[in-house]
mmCIF file of C-alpha atoms and ligand atoms in Angstrom:
data_model
loop_
_atom_site.group_PDB
_atom_site.id
_atom_site.type_symbol
_atom_site.label_atom_id
_atom_site.label_comp_id
_atom_site.label_asym_id
_atom_site.label_seq_id
_atom_site.Cartn_x
_atom_site.Cartn_y
_atom_site.Cartn_z
ATOM 1 C CA MET A 1 -12.852 -73.765 55.697
ATOM 2 C CA LEU A 2 -11.609 -70.748 53.808
ATOM 3 C CA ALA A 3 -8.006 -69.696 53.753
ATOM 4 C CA LYS A 4 -7.441 -66.870 56.181
ATOM 5 C CA GLY A 5 -6.058 -63.595 54.907
ATOM 6 C CA THR A 6 -3.374 -61.572 56.614
ATOM 7 C CA PHE A 7 -4.939 -58.179 56.273
ATOM 8 C CA SER A 8 -6.716 -56.310 58.985
ATOM 9 C CA SER A 9 -10.441 -56.428 59.245
ATOM 10 C CA PRO A 10 -12.360 -53.847 57.309
ATOM 11 C CA SER A 11 -14.391 -51.107 58.843
ATOM 12 C CA SER A 12 -17.272 -51.634 56.527
ATOM 13 C CA THR A 13 -18.920 -54.038 54.179
ATOM 14 C CA LEU A 14 -16.579 -55.443 51.584
ATOM 15 C CA LEU A 15 -17.742 -57.025 48.438
ATOM 16 C CA PRO A 16 -15.780 -58.931 45.872
ATOM 17 C CA LEU A 17 -15.322 -57.299 42.542
ATOM 18 C CA SER A 18 -15.650 -59.442 39.470
ATOM 19 C CA ILE A 19 -13.603 -62.595 39.448
ATOM 20 C CA PRO A 20 -12.763 -64.251 36.158
ATOM 21 C CA ARG A 21 -15.056 -67.153 35.384
ATOM 22 C CA GLY A 22 -13.492 -70.534 35.697
ATOM 23 C CA SER A 23 -10.816 -69.338 38.080
ATOM 24 C CA SER A 24 -9.911 -71.692 40.860
ATOM 25 C CA ARG A 25 -10.861 -71.078 44.462
ATOM 26 C CA SER A 26 -7.313 -70.095 45.389
ATOM 27 C CA ASP A 27 -7.059 -67.820 42.334
ATOM 28 C CA SER A 28 -10.317 -66.200 43.266
ATOM 29 C CA LEU A 29 -9.232 -65.674 46.818
ATOM 30 C CA THR A 30 -5.803 -64.399 45.849
ATOM 31 C CA CYS A 31 -7.336 -61.983 43.404
ATOM 32 C CA TRP A 32 -9.890 -60.871 45.940
ATOM 33 C CA LEU A 33 -7.323 -60.464 48.689
ATOM 34 C CA GLN A 34 -5.084 -58.412 46.421
ATOM 35 C CA ARG A 35 -7.950 -56.165 45.518
ATOM 36 C CA LYS A 36 -9.089 -55.978 49.087
ATOM 37 C CA GLN A 37 -5.739 -54.661 50.185
ATOM 38 C CA GLN A 38 -6.176 -51.921 47.667
ATOM 39 C CA ARG A 39 -9.768 -51.062 48.344
ATOM 40 C CA LYS A 40 -11.770 -51.142 51.484
ATOM 41 C CA ILE A 41 -15.329 -50.360 50.649
ATOM 42 C CA ILE A 42 -17.176 -47.643 52.459
ATOM 43 C CA CYS A 43 -19.830 -45.437 51.133
ATOM 44 C CA ALA A 44 -20.507 -41.805 50.670
ATOM 45 C CA CYS A 45 -23.251 -39.938 49.016
ATOM 46 C CA VAL A 46 -24.340 -36.846 47.259
ATOM 47 C CA ALA A 47 -25.923 -33.756 48.650
ATOM 48 C CA PRO A 48 -26.652 -30.892 46.405
ATOM 49 C CA PRO A 49 -25.061 -27.572 46.669
ATOM 50 C CA LEU A 50 -27.663 -27.470 44.092
ATOM 51 C CA ASN A 51 -26.456 -25.969 40.865
ATOM 52 C CA ILE A 52 -30.089 -25.417 40.579
ATOM 53 C CA GLY A 53 -31.120 -21.958 39.517
ATOM 54 C CA SER A 54 -33.471 -19.660 41.357
ATOM 55 C CA ASP A 55 -36.339 -21.289 39.507
ATOM 56 C CA GLY A 56 -35.320 -24.637 40.887
ATOM 57 C CA ILE A 57 -33.922 -25.859 37.586
ATOM 58 C CA PRO A 58 -30.316 -26.971 37.191
ATOM 59 C CA GLU A 59 -28.309 -24.785 34.852
ATOM 60 C CA THR A 60 -27.679 -27.501 32.279
ATOM 61 C CA ALA A 61 -31.309 -28.455 32.238
ATOM 62 C CA ASN A 62 -32.226 -24.848 31.493
ATOM 63 C CA LYS A 63 -30.406 -25.137 28.208
ATOM 64 C CA HIS A 64 -32.777 -27.883 27.094
ATOM 65 C CA ILE A 65 -36.026 -26.523 28.381
ATOM 66 C CA ASN A 66 -37.879 -23.548 27.056
ATOM 67 C CA LYS A 67 -39.763 -21.164 29.316
ATOM 68 C CA SER A 68 -43.137 -22.805 28.940
ATOM 69 C CA GLU A 69 -41.629 -26.106 30.011
ATOM 70 C CA LYS A 70 -40.321 -24.651 33.229
ATOM 71 C CA SER A 71 -43.720 -24.582 34.867
ATOM 72 C CA GLU A 72 -42.881 -27.641 36.944
ATOM 73 C CA THR A 73 -40.025 -27.300 39.334
ATOM 74 C CA LEU A 74 -37.241 -29.797 38.862
ATOM 75 C CA HIS A 75 -36.644 -29.869 42.567
ATOM 76 C CA PRO A 76 -40.088 -30.383 44.017
ATOM 77 C CA ILE A 77 -38.974 -31.882 47.291
ATOM 78 C CA SER A 78 -38.137 -29.361 49.949
ATOM 79 C CA GLU A 79 -35.109 -30.582 51.864
ATOM 80 C CA PRO A 80 -35.578 -30.779 55.639
ATOM 81 C CA GLU A 81 -33.364 -28.309 57.476
ATOM 82 C CA ASP A 82 -32.226 -30.908 59.973
ATOM 83 C CA ASP A 83 -29.439 -32.999 58.459
ATOM 84 C CA SER A 84 -28.873 -35.218 61.468
ATOM 85 C CA ASP A 85 -30.466 -38.163 59.654
ATOM 86 C CA VAL A 86 -28.319 -37.841 56.524
ATOM 87 C CA LEU A 87 -26.265 -41.016 56.092
ATOM 88 C CA ILE A 88 -24.569 -40.251 52.787
ATOM 89 C CA GLU A 89 -24.181 -36.986 51.000
ATOM 90 C CA CYS A 90 -22.608 -36.256 47.638
ATOM 91 C CA LYS A 91 -21.835 -32.623 47.147
ATOM 92 C CA ASP A 92 -21.066 -31.167 43.727
ATOM 93 C CA VAL A 93 -19.398 -34.361 42.530
ATOM 94 C CA TYR A 94 -17.480 -34.354 39.238
ATOM 95 C CA LYS A 95 -16.020 -37.384 37.471
ATOM 96 C CA SER A 96 -14.438 -37.721 34.040
ATOM 97 C CA PHE A 97 -12.923 -40.669 32.223
ATOM 98 C CA GLY A 98 -10.380 -39.188 29.847
ATOM 99 C CA GLU A 99 -12.238 -36.701 27.691
ATOM 100 C CA LYS A 100 -15.618 -38.012 28.799
ATOM 101 C CA HIS A 101 -17.063 -35.695 31.442
ATOM 102 C CA ILE A 102 -19.608 -37.977 33.063
ATOM 103 C CA LEU A 103 -20.603 -36.331 36.342
ATOM 104 C CA ARG A 104 -20.699 -32.550 36.371
ATOM 105 C CA GLY A 105 -21.842 -31.362 39.759
ATOM 106 C CA VAL A 106 -24.026 -34.109 41.195
ATOM 107 C CA SER A 107 -25.473 -33.401 44.615
ATOM 108 C CA PHE A 108 -27.915 -35.301 46.807
ATOM 109 C CA LYS A 109 -28.471 -36.692 50.271
ATOM 110 C CA ILE A 110 -29.575 -40.116 51.379
ATOM 111 C CA ARG A 111 -31.382 -39.996 54.696
ATOM 112 C CA HIS A 112 -31.995 -42.666 57.306
ATOM 113 C CA GLY A 113 -34.995 -44.774 56.304
ATOM 114 C CA GLU A 114 -35.059 -43.765 52.643
ATOM 115 C CA ALA A 115 -35.563 -45.968 49.584
ATOM 116 C CA VAL A 116 -34.125 -44.011 46.673
ATOM 117 C CA GLY A 117 -33.951 -44.828 42.985
ATOM 118 C CA ILE A 118 -31.417 -43.375 40.545
ATOM 119 C CA ILE A 119 -32.658 -43.343 36.977
ATOM 120 C CA GLY A 120 -31.555 -41.770 33.731
ATOM 121 C CA PRO A 121 -30.399 -42.581 30.208
ATOM 122 C CA SER A 122 -27.721 -45.197 29.568
ATOM 123 C CA GLY A 123 -24.190 -44.000 30.058
ATOM 124 C CA THR A 124 -25.247 -41.048 32.149
ATOM 125 C CA GLY A 125 -23.143 -42.118 35.129
ATOM 126 C CA LYS A 126 -25.548 -43.950 37.437
ATOM 127 C CA SER A 127 -23.184 -46.822 38.185
ATOM 128 C CA THR A 128 -20.341 -44.345 38.460
ATOM 129 C CA ILE A 129 -22.079 -42.405 41.216
ATOM 130 C CA LEU A 130 -22.849 -45.670 43.060
ATOM 131 C CA LYS A 131 -19.173 -46.590 42.957
ATOM 132 C CA ILE A 132 -18.265 -43.135 44.212
ATOM 133 C CA MET A 133 -20.754 -43.528 47.050
ATOM 134 C CA ALA A 134 -19.242 -46.915 47.848
ATOM 135 C CA GLY A 135 -15.720 -45.493 47.895
ATOM 136 C CA LEU A 136 -14.564 -47.616 44.970
ATOM 137 C CA LEU A 137 -14.024 -44.543 42.810
ATOM 138 C CA ALA A 138 -12.843 -41.137 43.932
ATOM 139 C CA PRO A 139 -14.517 -38.032 42.543
ATOM 140 C CA ASP A 140 -12.313 -35.640 40.568
ATOM 141 C CA LYS A 141 -13.951 -32.780 42.392
ATOM 142 C CA GLY A 142 -16.624 -32.451 45.025
ATOM 143 C CA GLU A 143 -17.162 -34.187 48.307
ATOM 144 C CA VAL A 144 -18.694 -37.267 49.773
ATOM 145 C CA TYR A 145 -19.816 -37.241 53.397
ATOM 146 C CA ILE A 146 -20.558 -40.296 55.467
ATOM 147 C CA ARG A 147 -22.779 -39.364 58.388
ATOM 148 C CA GLY A 148 -21.418 -35.846 58.179
ATOM 149 C CA ARG A 149 -17.748 -36.813 57.938
ATOM 150 C CA LYS A 150 -15.952 -36.016 54.725
ATOM 151 C CA ARG A 151 -14.337 -38.957 53.032
ATOM 152 C CA ASP A 152 -11.128 -38.254 51.168
ATOM 153 C CA GLY A 153 -10.271 -40.417 48.196
ATOM 154 C CA LEU A 154 -11.170 -44.092 48.258
ATOM 155 C CA ILE A 155 -12.419 -46.154 51.116
ATOM 156 C CA SER A 156 -8.930 -47.550 51.550
ATOM 157 C CA ASP A 157 -7.558 -44.081 52.204
ATOM 158 C CA ASN A 158 -9.263 -43.479 55.488
ATOM 159 C CA GLU A 159 -11.225 -45.189 58.181
ATOM 160 C CA ILE A 160 -14.720 -43.876 58.485
ATOM 161 C CA THR A 161 -16.848 -45.886 60.813
ATOM 162 C CA GLY A 162 -20.454 -45.422 61.741
ATOM 163 C CA LEU A 163 -22.010 -46.731 58.544
ATOM 164 C CA ARG A 164 -21.776 -50.016 56.712
ATOM 165 C CA ILE A 165 -22.157 -49.770 52.986
ATOM 166 C CA GLY A 166 -23.028 -52.758 50.864
ATOM 167 C CA LEU A 167 -22.873 -52.776 47.100
ATOM 168 C CA VAL A 168 -24.777 -55.378 45.123
ATOM 169 C CA PHE A 169 -23.365 -55.544 41.627
ATOM 170 C CA GLN A 170 -25.537 -56.076 38.599
ATOM 171 C CA SER A 171 -23.734 -59.299 37.787
ATOM 172 C CA ALA A 172 -24.005 -60.561 41.391
ATOM 173 C CA ALA A 173 -20.190 -60.963 41.280
ATOM 174 C CA LEU A 174 -20.121 -64.242 43.183
ATOM 175 C CA PHE A 175 -16.972 -66.311 43.434
ATOM 176 C CA ASP A 176 -17.608 -69.081 40.919
ATOM 177 C CA SER A 177 -15.517 -71.633 42.759
ATOM 178 C CA LEU A 178 -16.940 -71.021 46.223
ATOM 179 C CA THR A 179 -20.207 -72.484 47.469
ATOM 180 C CA VAL A 180 -23.186 -70.291 48.275
ATOM 181 C CA ARG A 181 -22.345 -70.647 51.988
ATOM 182 C CA GLU A 182 -18.744 -69.550 51.408
ATOM 183 C CA ASN A 183 -19.825 -66.661 49.214
ATOM 184 C CA VAL A 184 -22.354 -65.333 51.705
ATOM 185 C CA GLY A 185 -20.106 -65.862 54.732
ATOM 186 C CA PHE A 186 -16.909 -64.805 52.983
ATOM 187 C CA LEU A 187 -16.146 -61.723 55.033
ATOM 188 C CA LEU A 188 -17.123 -63.375 58.271
ATOM 189 C CA TYR A 189 -14.895 -66.388 57.569
ATOM 190 C CA GLU A 190 -12.095 -63.959 56.764
ATOM 191 C CA ASN A 191 -12.497 -61.300 59.404
ATOM 192 C CA SER A 192 -14.811 -62.286 62.188
ATOM 193 C CA THR A 193 -13.958 -63.948 65.472
ATOM 194 C CA MET A 194 -17.208 -65.900 65.223
ATOM 195 C CA PRO A 195 -16.789 -69.693 65.339
ATOM 196 C CA GLU A 196 -17.376 -71.381 61.990
ATOM 197 C CA GLU A 197 -20.509 -73.111 63.202
ATOM 198 C CA GLN A 198 -22.035 -69.802 64.194
ATOM 199 C CA ILE A 199 -21.132 -68.265 60.836
ATOM 200 C CA SER A 200 -22.712 -71.224 59.137
ATOM 201 C CA GLU A 201 -25.935 -70.761 61.125
ATOM 202 C CA LEU A 202 -25.961 -67.044 60.388
ATOM 203 C CA VAL A 203 -25.484 -67.716 56.674
ATOM 204 C CA THR A 204 -28.393 -70.177 56.686
ATOM 205 C CA GLU A 205 -30.544 -67.640 58.544
ATOM 206 C CA THR A 206 -29.619 -64.833 56.140
ATOM 207 C CA LEU A 207 -30.309 -67.018 53.115
ATOM 208 C CA ALA A 208 -33.709 -67.844 54.596
ATOM 209 C CA ALA A 209 -34.351 -64.117 55.008
ATOM 210 C CA VAL A 210 -33.969 -63.716 51.253
ATOM 211 C CA GLY A 211 -36.134 -66.753 50.563
ATOM 212 C CA LEU A 212 -33.410 -69.314 49.811
ATOM 213 C CA LYS A 213 -33.311 -72.643 51.584
ATOM 214 C CA GLY A 214 -31.153 -75.698 51.046
ATOM 215 C CA VAL A 215 -28.796 -74.079 48.561
ATOM 216 C CA GLU A 216 -25.843 -73.571 50.898
ATOM 217 C CA GLU A 217 -23.631 -76.216 49.306
ATOM 218 C CA ARG A 218 -24.416 -75.308 45.707
ATOM 219 C CA LEU A 219 -21.999 -73.502 43.417
ATOM 220 C CA PRO A 220 -23.152 -70.259 41.710
ATOM 221 C CA SER A 221 -23.229 -72.088 38.366
ATOM 222 C CA GLU A 222 -26.023 -74.251 39.778
ATOM 223 C CA LEU A 223 -28.272 -71.244 40.464
ATOM 224 C CA SER A 224 -30.622 -69.223 38.275
ATOM 225 C CA GLY A 225 -29.939 -65.535 37.620
ATOM 226 C CA GLY A 226 -32.570 -64.487 40.159
ATOM 227 C CA MET A 227 -31.151 -66.825 42.801
ATOM 228 C CA LYS A 228 -27.663 -65.414 42.233
ATOM 229 C CA LYS A 229 -29.006 -61.930 42.803
ATOM 230 C CA ARG A 230 -30.576 -63.100 46.038
ATOM 231 C CA VAL A 231 -27.310 -64.712 47.172
ATOM 232 C CA ALA A 232 -25.530 -61.417 46.424
ATOM 233 C CA LEU A 233 -28.157 -59.624 48.472
ATOM 234 C CA ALA A 234 -27.693 -62.072 51.358
ATOM 235 C CA ARG A 235 -23.955 -61.462 51.222
ATOM 236 C CA SER A 236 -24.477 -57.727 51.496
ATOM 237 C CA ILE A 237 -26.739 -57.949 54.533
ATOM 238 C CA VAL A 238 -25.053 -60.638 56.620
ATOM 239 C CA PHE A 239 -24.058 -59.144 59.986
ATOM 240 C CA ASP A 240 -21.200 -59.943 62.286
ATOM 241 C CA ALA A 241 -23.123 -60.888 65.416
ATOM 242 C CA THR A 242 -20.071 -60.525 67.684
ATOM 243 C CA LYS A 243 -19.682 -56.796 67.108
ATOM 244 C CA ALA A 244 -20.539 -54.700 70.124
ATOM 245 C CA THR A 245 -22.337 -52.115 68.048
ATOM 246 C CA ILE A 246 -24.189 -52.762 64.851
ATOM 247 C CA GLU A 247 -23.877 -49.771 62.570
ATOM 248 C CA PRO A 248 -26.717 -48.779 60.289
ATOM 249 C CA GLU A 249 -26.271 -50.064 56.780
ATOM 250 C CA VAL A 250 -26.976 -48.593 53.391
ATOM 251 C CA VAL A 251 -27.192 -51.028 50.500
ATOM 252 C CA LEU A 252 -26.504 -49.838 46.965
ATOM 253 C CA TYR A 253 -28.067 -51.973 44.239
ATOM 254 C CA ASP A 254 -26.842 -51.666 40.668
ATOM 255 C CA GLU A 255 -29.648 -52.788 38.350
ATOM 256 C CA PRO A 256 -30.811 -55.613 40.636
ATOM 257 C CA THR A 257 -33.566 -56.749 38.267
ATOM 258 C CA ALA A 258 -31.720 -56.442 34.959
ATOM 259 C CA GLY A 259 -32.145 -59.568 32.876
ATOM 260 C CA LEU A 260 -34.878 -61.073 35.045
ATOM 261 C CA ASP A 261 -38.347 -62.028 33.863
ATOM 262 C CA PRO A 262 -41.222 -59.940 35.279
ATOM 263 C CA ILE A 263 -42.056 -62.387 38.060
ATOM 264 C CA ALA A 264 -38.451 -62.911 39.128
ATOM 265 C CA SER A 265 -38.130 -59.100 39.097
ATOM 266 C CA THR A 266 -41.081 -58.806 41.452
ATOM 267 C CA VAL A 267 -39.491 -61.330 43.803
ATOM 268 C CA VAL A 268 -36.261 -59.318 43.935
ATOM 269 C CA GLU A 269 -38.116 -55.996 44.259
ATOM 270 C CA ASP A 270 -40.129 -57.319 47.196
ATOM 271 C CA LEU A 271 -37.002 -58.720 48.725
ATOM 272 C CA ILE A 272 -35.287 -55.342 48.552
ATOM 273 C CA ARG A 273 -38.290 -53.892 50.374
ATOM 274 C CA SER A 274 -38.397 -56.699 52.899
ATOM 275 C CA VAL A 275 -34.824 -56.300 54.156
ATOM 276 C CA HIS A 276 -35.365 -52.557 54.625
ATOM 277 C CA MET A 277 -36.172 -51.325 58.117
ATOM 278 C CA THR A 278 -39.749 -50.624 57.061
ATOM 279 C CA GLY A 279 -40.223 -54.188 55.859
ATOM 280 C CA GLU A 280 -40.344 -57.719 57.153
ATOM 281 C CA ASP A 281 -38.092 -60.413 55.770
ATOM 282 C CA THR A 282 -39.305 -63.718 54.405
ATOM 283 C CA VAL A 283 -39.153 -65.332 57.848
ATOM 284 C CA GLY A 284 -41.159 -62.489 59.399
ATOM 285 C CA LYS A 285 -38.337 -60.566 61.062
ATOM 286 C CA PRO A 286 -38.036 -56.783 60.688
ATOM 287 C CA GLY A 287 -35.559 -55.735 58.005
ATOM 288 C CA LYS A 288 -32.198 -54.355 59.113
ATOM 289 C CA ILE A 289 -31.203 -52.112 56.236
ATOM 290 C CA ALA A 290 -31.478 -48.442 57.186
ATOM 291 C CA SER A 291 -31.614 -47.044 53.653
ATOM 292 C CA TYR A 292 -30.984 -48.208 50.140
ATOM 293 C CA VAL A 293 -30.307 -46.810 46.704
ATOM 294 C CA VAL A 294 -31.295 -48.639 43.524
ATOM 295 C CA VAL A 295 -30.003 -47.884 40.043
ATOM 296 C CA THR A 296 -32.568 -49.199 37.623
ATOM 297 C CA HIS A 297 -34.109 -48.887 34.179
ATOM 298 C CA GLN A 298 -37.115 -51.030 35.009
ATOM 299 C CA HIS A 299 -40.456 -49.351 35.565
ATOM 300 C CA SER A 300 -41.628 -52.154 37.831
ATOM 301 C CA THR A 301 -38.625 -51.629 40.078
ATOM 302 C CA ILE A 302 -39.234 -47.881 40.154
ATOM 303 C CA ARG A 303 -42.870 -48.436 41.111
ATOM 304 C CA ARG A 304 -42.378 -51.266 43.534
ATOM 305 C CA ALA A 305 -39.022 -50.849 45.218
ATOM 306 C CA VAL A 306 -38.352 -47.128 45.732
ATOM 307 C CA ASP A 307 -40.097 -44.096 47.217
ATOM 308 C CA ARG A 308 -38.003 -41.235 45.906
ATOM 309 C CA LEU A 309 -36.293 -40.780 42.556
ATOM 310 C CA LEU A 310 -33.238 -38.896 41.358
ATOM 311 C CA PHE A 311 -32.994 -38.379 37.606
ATOM 312 C CA LEU A 312 -29.453 -38.095 36.259
ATOM 313 C CA HIS A 313 -28.886 -36.515 32.867
ATOM 314 C CA ASN A 314 -25.980 -34.660 31.306
ATOM 315 C CA GLY A 315 -23.938 -35.110 34.452
ATOM 316 C CA LYS A 316 -26.419 -33.631 36.895
ATOM 317 C CA VAL A 317 -29.529 -34.398 38.890
ATOM 318 C CA VAL A 318 -32.102 -32.752 36.613
ATOM 319 C CA TRP A 319 -35.215 -33.892 38.437
ATOM 320 C CA GLN A 320 -36.102 -35.426 41.732
ATOM 321 C CA GLY A 321 -39.444 -36.355 43.136
ATOM 322 C CA MET A 322 -41.505 -39.030 44.771
ATOM 323 C CA THR A 323 -42.125 -42.162 42.732
ATOM 324 C CA HIS A 324 -45.793 -41.359 42.176
ATOM 325 C CA GLU A 325 -44.775 -38.022 40.637
ATOM 326 C CA PHE A 326 -42.667 -39.709 37.983
ATOM 327 C CA THR A 327 -45.438 -40.672 35.589
ATOM 328 C CA THR A 328 -47.402 -37.447 36.028
ATOM 329 C CA SER A 329 -44.440 -35.114 35.735
ATOM 330 C CA THR A 330 -44.672 -32.408 33.081
ATOM 331 C CA ASN A 331 -40.898 -32.184 32.895
ATOM 332 C CA PRO A 332 -40.016 -33.013 29.276
ATOM 333 C CA ILE A 333 -36.941 -35.019 30.216
ATOM 334 C CA VAL A 334 -38.942 -37.163 32.613
ATOM 335 C CA GLN A 335 -41.854 -37.472 30.196
ATOM 336 C CA GLN A 336 -39.594 -38.633 27.392
ATOM 337 C CA PHE A 337 -37.873 -41.150 29.624
ATOM 338 C CA ALA A 338 -41.131 -42.459 31.078
ATOM 339 C CA SER A 339 -42.678 -42.905 27.619
ATOM 340 C CA GLY A 340 -39.565 -44.108 25.819
ATOM 341 C CA SER A 341 -40.146 -41.569 23.079
ATOM 342 C CA LEU A 342 -37.413 -40.747 20.577
ATOM 343 C CA ASP A 343 -38.556 -37.124 20.546
ATOM 344 C CA GLY A 344 -37.439 -34.899 23.367
ATOM 345 C CA PRO A 345 -34.453 -33.357 25.060
ATOM 346 C CA ILE A 346 -32.636 -36.687 25.530
ATOM 347 C CA LYS A 347 -30.636 -37.438 22.381
ATOM 348 C CA TYR A 348 -28.835 -40.690 21.592
HETATM 349 N N1 LIG B 1 -13.556 -47.148 34.459
HETATM 350 C C1 LIG B 1 -13.999 -46.499 33.378
HETATM 351 N N2 LIG B 1 -13.142 -46.097 32.420
HETATM 352 C C2 LIG B 1 -13.560 -45.421 31.324
HETATM 353 N N3 LIG B 1 -14.839 -45.090 31.098
HETATM 354 C C3 LIG B 1 -15.740 -45.460 32.026
HETATM 355 C C4 LIG B 1 -15.372 -46.193 33.206
HETATM 356 N N4 LIG B 1 -16.482 -46.411 33.942
HETATM 357 C C5 LIG B 1 -17.502 -45.866 33.258
HETATM 358 N N5 LIG B 1 -17.061 -45.311 32.123
HETATM 359 C C6 LIG B 1 -17.875 -44.596 31.134
HETATM 360 O O1 LIG B 1 -18.637 -43.635 31.842
HETATM 361 C C7 LIG B 1 -19.938 -43.553 31.283
HETATM 362 C C8 LIG B 1 -20.953 -43.787 32.369
HETATM 363 O O2 LIG B 1 -20.906 -45.137 32.751
HETATM 364 P P1 LIG B 1 -21.918 -45.725 33.830
HETATM 365 O O3 LIG B 1 -21.740 -47.210 33.840
HETATM 366 O O4 LIG B 1 -21.773 -45.009 35.107
HETATM 367 O O5 LIG B 1 -23.318 -45.344 33.164
HETATM 368 P P2 LIG B 1 -24.770 -45.815 33.524
HETATM 369 O O6 LIG B 1 -25.615 -44.608 33.599
HETATM 370 O O7 LIG B 1 -24.759 -46.700 34.725
HETATM 371 O O8 LIG B 1 -25.136 -46.635 32.215
HETATM 372 P P3 LIG B 1 -26.150 -47.863 31.963
HETATM 373 O O9 LIG B 1 -27.511 -47.350 32.294
HETATM 374 O O10 LIG B 1 -26.004 -48.146 30.499
HETATM 375 O O11 LIG B 1 -25.708 -49.005 32.841
HETATM 376 C C9 LIG B 1 -19.985 -44.560 30.139
HETATM 377 O O12 LIG B 1 -19.701 -43.860 28.937
HETATM 378 C C10 LIG B 1 -18.874 -45.507 30.459
HETATM 379 O O13 LIG B 1 -18.342 -46.062 29.293
#
């Protein structure tokens, strides 16, 4: 049994941040509980008060693109007028770290049922915008709306219910000294009124949904990288069955296939699809995740796991389109990124 914390239950999905390797179970829990008191995770997203010019091209992008290159709009998707299905919106979000101005007016919306990828060069702020959506970082300027309600500051600063937000870190961020069962059921053991046996059953069921059986009593160190990612996914989608209302959930994945071989990547990509509402999990049940956002560099993940793409560059969304438009785009930024060429507007 896990030690019980004294804090109140969170309004949304909470995920452990990184815990030092080799720390003891009590250290891990203490560290986690301290952090948890500081940060309750909720999510918010970007909608564009598009700093996109009349030609559909963001102002910064205009600086890098000559007239002949502007033939393709950078904003080819016409936004529906009805925003009732918007779960997360980021509006003109700015974020700097010291002198580094990372996000400079990022806007987008994540709608119910969407599978969205965020791509762009390294260091362009993809993980930063995920953390802002999750409420782990506050924007310097701009707004984040959760189902139409503005979130101020971090998730710990206000209670916004109506949407669960899960964040799956690149590193999986499992507690090294807890078993797989304890990792997956952590929040339920801590916060739920469910009896332990029921939590245990739910954990087993959720692990089965991500294709893992018989690993409940293993420690993270006994798992492969791909299995750890699946455990982290299970942790983000485990539901408290005693809650009267189950809120829709958005899962944010930060480079879920980084470091995996091509086949293990495919397994994770299919898994991400399968737990989405349009999919079917590995035991044949419909997925429960309303929408998800994936930050990735991997072409296979772009092709296989997402439907719509947002391209971040120089602090803004410089292109967005459906996945199939990515490889045929005539936008020079997209072309350079898709081909990996050293020549083009993206400079390292
Ligand atoms: N907490 C922080 N303090 C200082 N600088 C930070 C912090 N978090 C991120 N940065 C910096 O902000 C920039 C964007 O980081 P971020 O991780 O969001 O980029 P990214 O697009 O996800 O990169 P990659 O594709 O390489 O993972 C980087 O230069 C990074 O060093």
